[in-house]
Coordinates of C-alpha atoms and ligand atoms in Angstrom, one line a residue:
M1 CA 23.8 -21.7 -26.2
N2 CA 22.0 -19.5 -28.5
E3 CA 24.4 -16.7 -28.7
E4 CA 21.2 -14.6 -28.4
K5 CA 19.8 -15.6 -25.8
R6 CA 18.8 -13.2 -23.1
R7 CA 18.8 -13.8 -19.5
V8 CA 16.8 -11.9 -17.5
V9 CA 16.9 -12.6 -13.0
I10 CA 13.9 -11.1 -10.5
I11 CA 15.1 -10.7 -6.8
G12 CA 12.5 -10.7 -4.3
G13 CA 8.7 -12.4 -5.1
G14 CA 6.1 -10.2 -4.2
I15 CA 4.1 -9.0 -5.6
T16 CA 6.2 -6.4 -7.7
G17 CA 8.7 -9.0 -8.6
L18 CA 5.0 -12.1 -9.8
A19 CA 4.1 -9.3 -12.0
A20 CA 8.0 -8.7 -13.8
A21 CA 8.1 -12.1 -13.9
Y22 CA 4.1 -12.6 -14.5
Y23 CA 4.5 -9.9 -18.1
L24 CA 8.2 -10.9 -19.1
Q25 CA 7.4 -14.6 -19.0
K26 CA 3.7 -13.2 -21.6
E27 CA 5.9 -11.7 -24.5
K28 CA 8.5 -14.6 -24.3
K29 CA 5.4 -17.3 -25.0
E30 CA 3.7 -14.4 -27.0
K31 CA 6.8 -13.3 -28.8
N32 CA 8.2 -16.4 -28.9
L33 CA 11.4 -14.8 -27.3
D34 CA 14.6 -16.2 -26.6
I35 CA 14.4 -15.7 -22.6
E36 CA 15.9 -17.3 -19.5
I37 CA 13.6 -16.2 -16.6
T38 CA 15.0 -17.2 -13.6
L39 CA 13.3 -15.0 -9.7
I40 CA 15.2 -15.0 -6.8
E41 CA 13.5 -14.9 -2.8
A42 CA 15.1 -14.6 0.5
S43 CA 12.4 -16.4 1.7
N44 CA 10.7 -19.9 1.7
R45 CA 7.5 -18.6 0.8
L46 CA 6.5 -15.7 -2.3
G47 CA 4.7 -12.9 -2.4
G48 CA 5.9 -10.8 0.7
K49 CA 3.3 -8.6 2.6
I50 CA 0.7 -10.4 1.2
Q51 CA 0.5 -13.5 3.1
T52 CA -3.3 -15.0 4.2
V53 CA -3.6 -17.4 6.7
R54 CA -7.0 -19.7 6.4
R55 CA -8.4 -20.8 10.5
D56 CA -11.3 -22.6 11.3
G57 CA -13.1 -21.1 8.9
Y58 CA -11.5 -17.6 8.3
T59 CA -9.7 -16.3 6.0
I60 CA -7.3 -13.8 7.9
E61 CA -4.8 -11.6 5.9
R62 CA -1.9 -10.7 7.5
G63 CA -0.4 -7.9 5.4
P64 CA -2.8 -6.2 2.5
D65 CA -6.4 -6.8 2.4
S66 CA -7.5 -5.4 -0.9
F67 CA -6.5 -2.9 -3.7
L68 CA -8.2 0.0 -4.9
A69 CA -10.2 -1.0 -7.4
R70 CA -10.3 2.1 -9.7
K71 CA -6.5 1.7 -10.4
L72 CA -6.6 -1.2 -12.5
S73 CA -4.3 -3.1 -12.8
A74 CA -4.3 -5.6 -9.4
G75 CA -7.6 -6.7 -11.2
R76 CA -6.0 -7.1 -15.0
L77 CA -3.8 -9.2 -13.4
V78 CA -6.7 -11.1 -11.2
K79 CA -8.3 -11.5 -14.8
E80 CA -4.8 -13.2 -16.3
V81 CA -4.8 -16.0 -13.8
G82 CA -8.5 -16.9 -14.2
L83 CA -9.3 -15.6 -11.3
E84 CA -11.8 -13.1 -12.4
D85 CA -14.8 -14.9 -10.6
Q86 CA -12.9 -14.6 -6.8
L87 CA -13.6 -10.8 -7.4
V88 CA -15.5 -9.3 -4.0
H89 CA -15.9 -5.6 -3.3
N90 CA -15.9 -4.8 0.3
S91 CA -20.0 -4.0 1.6
T92 CA -20.3 -0.5 2.7
G93 CA -20.8 0.9 5.4
Q94 CA -20.2 3.6 8.3
A95 CA -16.1 4.1 8.9
Y96 CA -15.4 6.7 11.7
I97 CA -12.6 8.4 13.2
L98 CA -11.6 8.4 16.8
L99 CA -11.4 12.0 17.9
K100 CA -10.7 12.8 21.8
G101 CA -12.2 9.6 22.8
Q102 CA -15.4 9.4 20.2
L103 CA -16.1 7.9 17.3
H104 CA -17.4 10.3 14.5
P105 CA -19.0 9.5 11.3
M106 CA -17.1 9.9 8.4
P107 CA -18.7 13.4 7.0
E108 CA -20.8 12.4 3.4
G109 CA -19.0 13.5 0.5
A110 CA -15.2 13.9 2.3
V111 CA -13.0 13.1 -0.8
M112 CA -9.6 11.7 1.9
G113 CA -10.6 14.5 4.5
I114 CA -11.5 17.2 1.4
P115 CA -15.0 18.3 1.9
T116 CA -17.4 18.6 -1.2
K117 CA -20.5 18.7 0.6
L118 CA -21.6 21.1 2.7
L119 CA -24.5 20.3 5.3
P120 CA -22.3 17.9 6.4
F121 CA -19.0 19.4 6.7
V122 CA -21.3 21.9 8.8
T123 CA -22.8 19.8 11.1
T124 CA -19.8 17.4 12.3
G125 CA -18.3 16.7 15.2
L126 CA -15.0 16.4 13.8
F127 CA -14.5 20.6 13.3
S128 CA -15.0 23.6 15.8
P129 CA -16.7 26.8 14.6
I130 CA -13.5 28.2 14.2
G131 CA -12.1 25.2 12.3
K132 CA -14.6 25.0 9.8
M133 CA -14.4 28.5 9.0
R134 CA -10.9 29.0 8.8
A135 CA -11.7 25.5 5.9
A136 CA -13.8 27.3 3.7
A137 CA -11.0 29.7 2.8
D138 CA -10.1 27.6 0.9
L139 CA -12.4 28.3 -1.4
I140 CA -11.4 32.6 -1.7
L141 CA -7.0 31.8 -1.1
P142 CA -5.3 32.0 -4.2
A143 CA -3.3 28.1 -5.0
S144 CA 0.1 27.6 -3.8
N145 CA 3.3 30.5 -5.2
N146 CA 5.8 27.6 -5.1
G147 CA 6.7 27.0 -8.7
G148 CA 5.1 23.8 -9.1
E149 CA 9.0 22.2 -6.4
D150 CA 7.1 20.0 -4.0
Q151 CA 5.8 20.6 -0.1
S152 CA 4.5 17.9 2.0
L153 CA 0.9 17.0 2.9
G154 CA 0.9 18.5 6.1
S155 CA 1.6 22.6 4.3
F156 CA 0.3 22.1 1.4
F157 CA -3.1 21.0 3.0
R158 CA -3.2 23.4 6.0
R159 CA -2.3 26.5 4.0
R160 CA -5.9 25.6 2.0
L161 CA -8.1 23.7 5.2
G162 CA -6.2 24.7 8.5
D163 CA -3.9 22.2 10.9
E164 CA -8.0 20.7 12.1
V165 CA -8.8 19.6 8.6
V166 CA -5.6 18.0 8.4
E167 CA -5.2 16.8 12.5
N168 CA -9.1 15.1 12.5
L169 CA -9.3 14.1 9.5
I170 CA -6.3 14.1 6.8
E171 CA -3.5 12.6 8.7
P172 CA -6.0 10.4 10.1
L173 CA -7.2 9.2 6.6
L174 CA -3.3 9.8 4.9
S175 CA -1.7 7.1 8.1
G176 CA -3.5 4.1 7.7
I177 CA -2.1 4.3 4.2
Y178 CA 1.8 5.0 4.2
A179 CA 2.2 5.6 9.1
G180 CA 4.1 8.3 8.2
D181 CA 4.7 11.6 9.6
I182 CA 2.1 14.4 7.3
D183 CA 4.0 16.9 7.4
K184 CA 7.5 14.7 6.1
L185 CA 5.8 12.6 3.4
S186 CA 5.9 14.1 -0.2
L187 CA 2.9 15.8 -1.2
Q188 CA 3.8 14.9 -5.5
A189 CA 4.6 10.9 -4.4
T190 CA 1.7 10.4 -2.7
F191 CA -1.4 12.3 -4.2
P192 CA 0.2 14.7 -6.8
Q193 CA -3.8 14.6 -8.1
F194 CA -4.1 17.8 -5.9
Q195 CA -1.9 19.7 -6.7
Q196 CA -3.0 19.3 -10.2
V197 CA -6.5 20.2 -9.0
E198 CA -5.2 23.3 -6.6
E199 CA -3.5 24.6 -10.0
K200 CA -6.2 24.4 -12.5
Y201 CA -9.4 24.6 -10.1
R202 CA -7.6 26.9 -7.6
S203 CA -9.7 26.4 -4.3
L204 CA -9.1 21.9 -3.9
I205 CA -13.4 21.8 -2.1
L206 CA -14.9 23.5 -5.6
G207 CA -11.9 20.8 -7.8
M208 CA -12.9 18.3 -6.3
K209 CA -17.0 18.8 -6.4
Q210 CA -16.1 19.5 -10.3
T211 CA -13.9 16.3 -10.4
T212 CA -16.2 13.3 -8.3
P213 CA -17.5 11.4 -10.3
K214 CA -21.4 11.3 -8.7
Q215 CA -22.8 7.8 -8.1
K216 CA -26.0 7.9 -7.8
P217 CA -27.0 4.3 -7.0
A218 CA -31.2 3.5 -7.1
P219 CA -32.5 3.8 -3.8
A220 CA -32.8 0.3 -3.5
Q221 CA -29.4 -1.1 -4.8
K222 CA -26.1 -0.9 -2.4
K223 CA -22.8 1.5 -3.6
K224 CA -20.0 -1.1 -4.5
G225 CA -17.3 -0.5 -2.4
M226 CA -14.2 1.0 -3.8
F227 CA -11.4 -1.9 -2.9
Q228 CA -11.8 -5.6 -4.0
T229 CA -9.8 -8.4 -2.6
L230 CA -10.8 -12.6 -3.5
R231 CA -12.6 -14.9 -2.1
G232 CA -10.0 -17.3 -0.5
G233 CA -7.5 -13.8 0.2
L234 CA -5.1 -12.5 -2.3
Q235 CA -2.7 -15.5 -0.8
T236 CA -4.7 -16.9 -3.9
L237 CA -3.7 -14.8 -6.0
V238 CA 0.0 -15.6 -5.4
D239 CA -0.7 -18.8 -5.7
A240 CA -2.2 -18.6 -8.9
L241 CA 0.6 -16.3 -10.1
E242 CA 3.6 -19.2 -8.8
E243 CA 1.9 -21.8 -10.3
K244 CA 1.2 -20.1 -14.2
L245 CA 5.3 -19.5 -14.0
D246 CA 5.7 -22.7 -16.0
Q247 CA 8.8 -20.9 -17.5
V248 CA 10.5 -18.8 -14.5
T249 CA 12.9 -20.3 -12.6
I250 CA 11.6 -20.0 -9.8
L251 CA 14.8 -20.2 -6.6
K252 CA 13.3 -19.8 -2.8
A253 CA 14.9 -19.1 0.3
V254 CA 18.4 -18.0 -1.8
K255 CA 18.5 -13.9 -1.1
V256 CA 21.3 -11.7 -3.6
D257 CA 24.4 -10.0 -1.6
S258 CA 25.3 -8.6 -5.0
I259 CA 25.0 -7.4 -8.0
K260 CA 28.5 -7.0 -10.0
K261 CA 28.8 -5.5 -13.5
T262 CA 31.2 -7.8 -15.5
E263 CA 32.7 -6.5 -19.0
D264 CA 29.1 -6.9 -21.3
Q265 CA 27.0 -8.6 -18.6
Y266 CA 25.9 -8.3 -14.6
S267 CA 27.6 -11.8 -12.3
L268 CA 25.2 -12.1 -9.3
S269 CA 26.4 -13.3 -5.9
L270 CA 23.6 -15.4 -4.4
S271 CA 23.9 -16.1 -0.3
N272 CA 24.2 -19.9 -1.0
G273 CA 27.5 -19.6 -2.8
K274 CA 25.9 -20.2 -6.4
T275 CA 27.0 -16.4 -8.9
V276 CA 24.1 -16.6 -11.6
Q277 CA 24.9 -14.2 -14.5
C278 CA 22.6 -11.9 -16.6
D279 CA 22.7 -9.6 -18.6
N280 CA 18.9 -8.2 -17.5
V281 CA 18.3 -7.8 -14.0
I282 CA 15.1 -6.1 -12.5
V283 CA 15.9 -5.4 -8.4
S284 CA 12.1 -5.3 -6.9
T285 CA 13.0 -5.8 -3.0
P286 CA 13.1 -2.8 -0.4
H287 CA 15.2 -0.1 -1.0
H288 CA 16.7 -0.5 2.1
A289 CA 17.7 -3.9 1.0
T290 CA 18.0 -2.3 -2.9
A291 CA 20.3 0.3 -1.4
G292 CA 23.4 -2.7 -0.5
L293 CA 23.2 -4.7 -3.1
I294 CA 25.5 -2.3 -5.9
P295 CA 28.9 -2.5 -3.8
G296 CA 30.6 1.2 -4.7
A297 CA 27.0 2.8 -6.2
D298 CA 26.8 5.9 -3.6
Y299 CA 24.0 7.6 -5.7
L300 CA 22.1 4.5 -3.8
A301 CA 22.9 6.8 -0.9
P302 CA 19.5 8.4 -0.5
L303 CA 17.9 4.9 -0.4
Q304 CA 19.6 4.6 3.1
Q305 CA 18.6 7.5 3.8
M306 CA 14.3 6.9 2.9
S307 CA 13.3 5.8 5.8
S308 CA 10.2 3.5 6.3
T309 CA 8.1 2.7 9.4
S310 CA 7.1 -0.6 11.5
V311 CA 3.6 -1.3 11.9
A312 CA 2.1 -4.6 13.0
T313 CA -1.5 -5.7 12.7
I314 CA -3.1 -7.9 14.9
A315 CA -6.4 -9.9 13.9
M316 CA -8.7 -10.7 16.8
A317 CA -10.9 -13.5 15.9
F318 CA -14.6 -13.1 18.8
D319 CA -18.4 -14.7 19.4
E320 CA -20.8 -11.6 18.0
S321 CA -22.3 -12.6 22.0
A322 CA -18.6 -11.3 22.7
L323 CA -19.5 -8.2 21.1
K324 CA -21.7 -5.9 23.1
Q325 CA -22.2 -3.0 22.0
D326 CA -22.2 -3.3 18.1
I327 CA -20.9 -0.3 16.3
D328 CA -22.7 0.1 13.1
G329 CA -20.3 0.2 10.4
T330 CA -17.2 -1.1 9.5
G331 CA -14.4 0.5 11.1
F332 CA -12.7 3.8 11.8
V333 CA -9.4 5.4 12.2
V334 CA -7.8 7.4 15.2
S335 CA -6.2 11.0 15.0
R336 CA -3.6 11.9 17.5
N337 CA -5.2 13.8 19.1
N338 CA -6.5 10.7 21.8
D339 CA -4.8 9.0 24.9
Y340 CA -4.7 5.9 21.9
T341 CA -2.5 3.1 20.6
I342 CA -4.1 1.7 17.7
T343 CA -4.5 4.0 14.9
A344 CA -6.9 2.3 12.9
C345 CA -9.8 -0.9 13.4
T346 CA -11.5 -3.0 10.4
W347 CA -14.9 -4.7 11.6
T348 CA -13.8 -7.1 8.7
H349 CA -17.1 -9.9 9.3
K350 CA -18.6 -6.5 7.9
K351 CA -16.5 -5.2 5.8
W352 CA -15.3 -8.3 4.3
P353 CA -18.5 -10.6 5.4
H354 CA -16.7 -13.2 3.4
T355 CA -13.6 -13.9 5.6
T356 CA -16.0 -15.1 8.8
P357 CA -17.9 -17.9 9.7
K358 CA -21.6 -16.5 10.5
G359 CA -21.6 -15.6 14.1
K360 CA -18.3 -15.0 14.5
V361 CA -16.6 -11.6 14.4
I362 CA -13.2 -10.6 13.0
L363 CA -11.8 -7.4 14.7
R364 CA -9.2 -6.1 13.1
C365 CA -6.3 -3.6 14.5
Y366 CA -2.9 -1.1 14.1
V367 CA -0.5 -0.4 15.9
G368 CA 3.1 1.4 15.1
R369 CA 2.7 4.8 12.6
V370 CA 5.9 7.5 12.8
G371 CA 7.1 8.2 16.2
E372 CA 5.1 5.3 17.8
E373 CA 6.0 2.6 17.0
A374 CA 7.7 1.3 19.9
I375 CA 5.0 -0.5 20.6
V376 CA 5.6 -3.1 17.9
D377 CA 8.6 -4.4 19.8
Q378 CA 6.7 -4.9 22.3
S379 CA 5.0 -9.0 23.1
D380 CA 2.0 -10.6 21.9
E381 CA 0.5 -10.4 25.0
E382 CA 1.8 -7.1 25.8
I383 CA -0.1 -6.0 22.4
K384 CA -3.3 -8.1 22.7
K385 CA -3.5 -6.2 26.0
V386 CA -3.1 -2.2 24.8
V387 CA -5.7 -3.7 21.6
L388 CA -8.7 -5.6 23.5
D389 CA -8.0 -2.0 27.0
D390 CA -8.5 1.7 23.6
L391 CA -11.4 -1.2 21.8
N392 CA -12.5 -2.4 25.6
K393 CA -12.9 2.1 25.4
I394 CA -14.8 1.8 22.5
M395 CA -16.9 -0.7 22.7
E396 CA -18.4 -3.6 25.1
V397 CA -15.3 -5.8 24.0
G398 CA -16.7 -8.8 26.6
A399 CA -15.2 -11.3 26.3
E400 CA -11.3 -12.8 24.5
P401 CA -10.9 -13.5 22.0
E402 CA -11.0 -16.9 20.7
F403 CA -7.9 -16.7 19.3
T404 CA -5.3 -13.7 17.9
I405 CA -3.0 -13.5 15.1
V406 CA 0.0 -10.6 15.7
T407 CA 1.5 -9.9 12.5
R408 CA 5.0 -7.0 12.9
W409 CA 6.0 -5.5 9.8
R410 CA 9.6 -3.6 10.3
E411 CA 10.4 -1.0 8.7
A412 CA 7.9 -2.4 6.1
M413 CA 6.0 1.4 4.9
P414 CA 8.7 3.0 3.0
Q415 CA 8.2 7.0 3.1
Y416 CA 7.9 9.2 0.1
A417 CA 9.9 12.0 1.6
V418 CA 9.5 15.8 0.5
G419 CA 12.2 15.4 -2.7
H420 CA 11.8 12.2 -3.6
K421 CA 10.2 11.9 -6.9
K422 CA 13.4 14.4 -8.1
M423 CA 15.9 12.3 -6.0
L424 CA 14.2 8.6 -8.2
Q425 CA 14.8 10.7 -11.5
K426 CA 18.7 11.4 -10.3
M427 CA 19.6 8.2 -9.0
N428 CA 18.1 6.3 -12.1
D429 CA 20.0 8.3 -15.2
R430 CA 22.7 7.1 -13.1
L431 CA 22.0 4.6 -12.6
S432 CA 20.8 3.7 -16.3
E433 CA 24.5 4.9 -16.8
E434 CA 26.6 3.0 -14.7
M435 CA 24.3 -0.2 -15.1
P436 CA 22.4 -0.4 -17.2
G437 CA 19.9 -3.6 -18.8
V438 CA 19.0 -3.2 -13.8
Y439 CA 16.4 -1.3 -13.7
L440 CA 14.5 -0.8 -10.2
A441 CA 10.4 -1.3 -8.8
G442 CA 8.7 -1.9 -6.1
S443 CA 6.6 -0.2 -2.9
S444 CA 9.6 2.0 -3.0
F445 CA 9.0 3.8 -5.6
E446 CA 6.2 5.0 -7.8
G447 CA 3.5 3.6 -4.9
V448 CA 2.7 1.8 -2.6
G449 CA -0.9 -0.5 -3.5
L450 CA -0.7 -3.0 -4.5
P451 CA -1.5 -1.1 -8.0
D452 CA 1.1 0.3 -8.1
C453 CA 3.3 -2.4 -7.0
I454 CA 2.1 -3.8 -10.8
D455 CA 2.2 -1.4 -12.3
S456 CA 5.9 -1.4 -11.3
G457 CA 7.0 -4.2 -12.7
E458 CA 5.4 -4.1 -16.1
A459 CA 7.0 -0.9 -16.4
A460 CA 10.2 -2.7 -15.9
V461 CA 9.3 -5.3 -18.5
K462 CA 8.9 -2.3 -20.6
A463 CA 12.6 -1.5 -19.9
V464 CA 13.5 -4.9 -20.6
L465 CA 11.8 -6.2 -23.8
N466 CA 13.1 -2.4 -24.8
S467 CA 17.4 -3.0 -24.3
I468 CA 17.0 -5.9 -25.9
K469 CA 15.1 -4.7 -29.0
N470 CA 18.2 -1.9 -28.4
Ligands
LIG1 P1 7.1 -6.9 -0.9 O1 6.0 -7.2 -0.9 O2 8.4 -6.0 0.3 O3 8.3 -8.5 -1.6 C1 10.2 -8.1 -1.8 C2 10.7 -9.2 -1.7 O4 11.7 -9.0 -2.1 C3 10.5 -10.3 0.0 O5 9.8 -11.3 -0.2 C4 11.2 -9.9 0.2 O6 11.7 -11.7 1.4 C5 12.5 -10.3 -1.1 N1 14.5 -10.2 -0.5 C6 14.3 -8.8 -0.2 N2 16.2 -8.6 -0.2 C7 16.2 -10.1 -1.0 C8 17.0 -10.4 -1.6 N3 18.1 -9.4 -1.3 N4 17.1 -11.1 -2.9 C9 16.2 -12.3 -3.1 N5 15.3 -11.6 -3.1 C10 14.8 -10.5 -1.3 N6 -1.0 -2.2 -0.6 C11 -2.6 -2.7 -1.4 O7 -2.9 -2.0 -2.0 N7 -3.5 -2.8 0.3 C12 -4.1 -2.4 0.9 O8 -5.1 -3.4 2.3 C13 -2.6 -2.7 1.6 N8 -2.2 -2.7 3.4 C14 -0.6 -2.9 4.2 C15 -1.0 -3.5 4.7 C16 0.2 -3.5 4.9 C17 0.2 -4.0 7.3 C18 1.7 -3.3 5.5 C19 3.3 -3.3 5.2 C20 1.9 -2.6 3.4 C21 0.8 -2.6 2.7 N9 -0.4 -2.5 1.0 C22 -1.5 -2.4 0.6 C23 1.1 -2.2 0.6 C24 1.6 -3.3 -0.1 O9 1.4 -4.9 0.7 C25 3.1 -3.0 -0.4 O10 3.6 -2.2 -0.9 C26 2.8 -5.1 -1.7 O11 2.9 -5.1 -1.1 C27 4.5 -3.8 -1.4 O12 5.5 -5.5 -2.2 P2 6.4 -5.1 -3.3 O13 6.8 -6.5 -4.9 O14 7.3 -3.7 -4.0 O15 7.3 -5.5 -1.5

């Protein structure tokens, strides 16, 4: 055995672990590094939350359905594995907010709910005249005076724009990403750019007006969607990555039970009774799994306290004749000021036409968010009934779905609470003292979006390579 050989184990085969494995293998090949890479995944498949179902000509995502194109790492990874020609942008169309039983068009120019155009904001039925006047106070209010400390998204936006804009627009939009409690989520860990805008421009409305790129499409040209996916579903990225990992040992259906420090290495106990020795570990498991991996590591306790929300996605396929009242648009999110259980619905056949056979319709709904998670534990039949009842209040659905796919995601949406970044810094500092060469990555830490996860996998690879050099 070569004394110089480094052994690196990546725990978790979701997009974070796969990206880490891919980029580490790439470095190994390009720089001829003597590294042995092993990827260990607890379930019998790779991809984690990425799961595509292909059925009867439909392409249905059980988990994520796309990624933000402006965050470049996902598109870059797609190109690396040769799937560039499979990339598709979403079709743009009217998005709605469901408020008090009525669909309201998203006001034009609203960036994450912050108005940047006057007329659509003045004329929208989403806010009362008093709510609109309160939001306009943003134009004169001073910047937060909290010494750059973290605060909740709720307190930040409520102070700037008032409760109505927060509850009727910003909260439902953010809820689609975190399914969380806006009054507990950290501003700095989720949308630090808004704090920066306030610091620089004082007013959010004026600042967003300055900083939002103006898209001026030629009259005949349709605006390009902000999101991208792959023609055959996101699972094709997972499959392509798996195929490319020809110098990585992949263990599936094997769980890592613990990571222990030995004299100058780490010893991983596996659920199949074996142990693996290695020099570096990239841990890309969800935080509640990560918290229990290092016995006696009191500094990982904050991960145990960090909460996650459970949600479920419900994809329903219909013949287009079933929709008696077709609404022009791509979907809606639901304000909490409603008697509804669904939290969002995408008209997938319109937003992503390639996913649905001609003459058919896919409605993909979400249920579950902080304080409303019990629904996720209901039976498929019960969830289906609740979703259909809700849909029927808005659009006449005249038939039973041809099929329904319910997917439960228990404790799947990590909640970054106020102080998250400080907590992370402290934990990582201790980890690097106690377990040098072990790195945490994935959606629990620096962003839940697929590009954020890929970035965090790449950052962990850089850290491993640096530790090899030193
Ligand atoms: P995971 O995908 O959770 O992977 C972690 C892996 O670790 C799993 O495969 C698990 O089996 C494995 N594991 C756990 N414990 C062990 C152990 N002890 N040993 C070995 N393996 C272990 N993001 C977007 O950008 N766009 C979207 O449209 C979008 N929609 C979403 C919709 C839903 C319903 C959900 C739940 C999330 C969505 N997200 C979206 C977020 C995004 O999907 C996730 O943040 C991302 O997929 C997480 O990837 P990950 O690799 O960090 O974790």
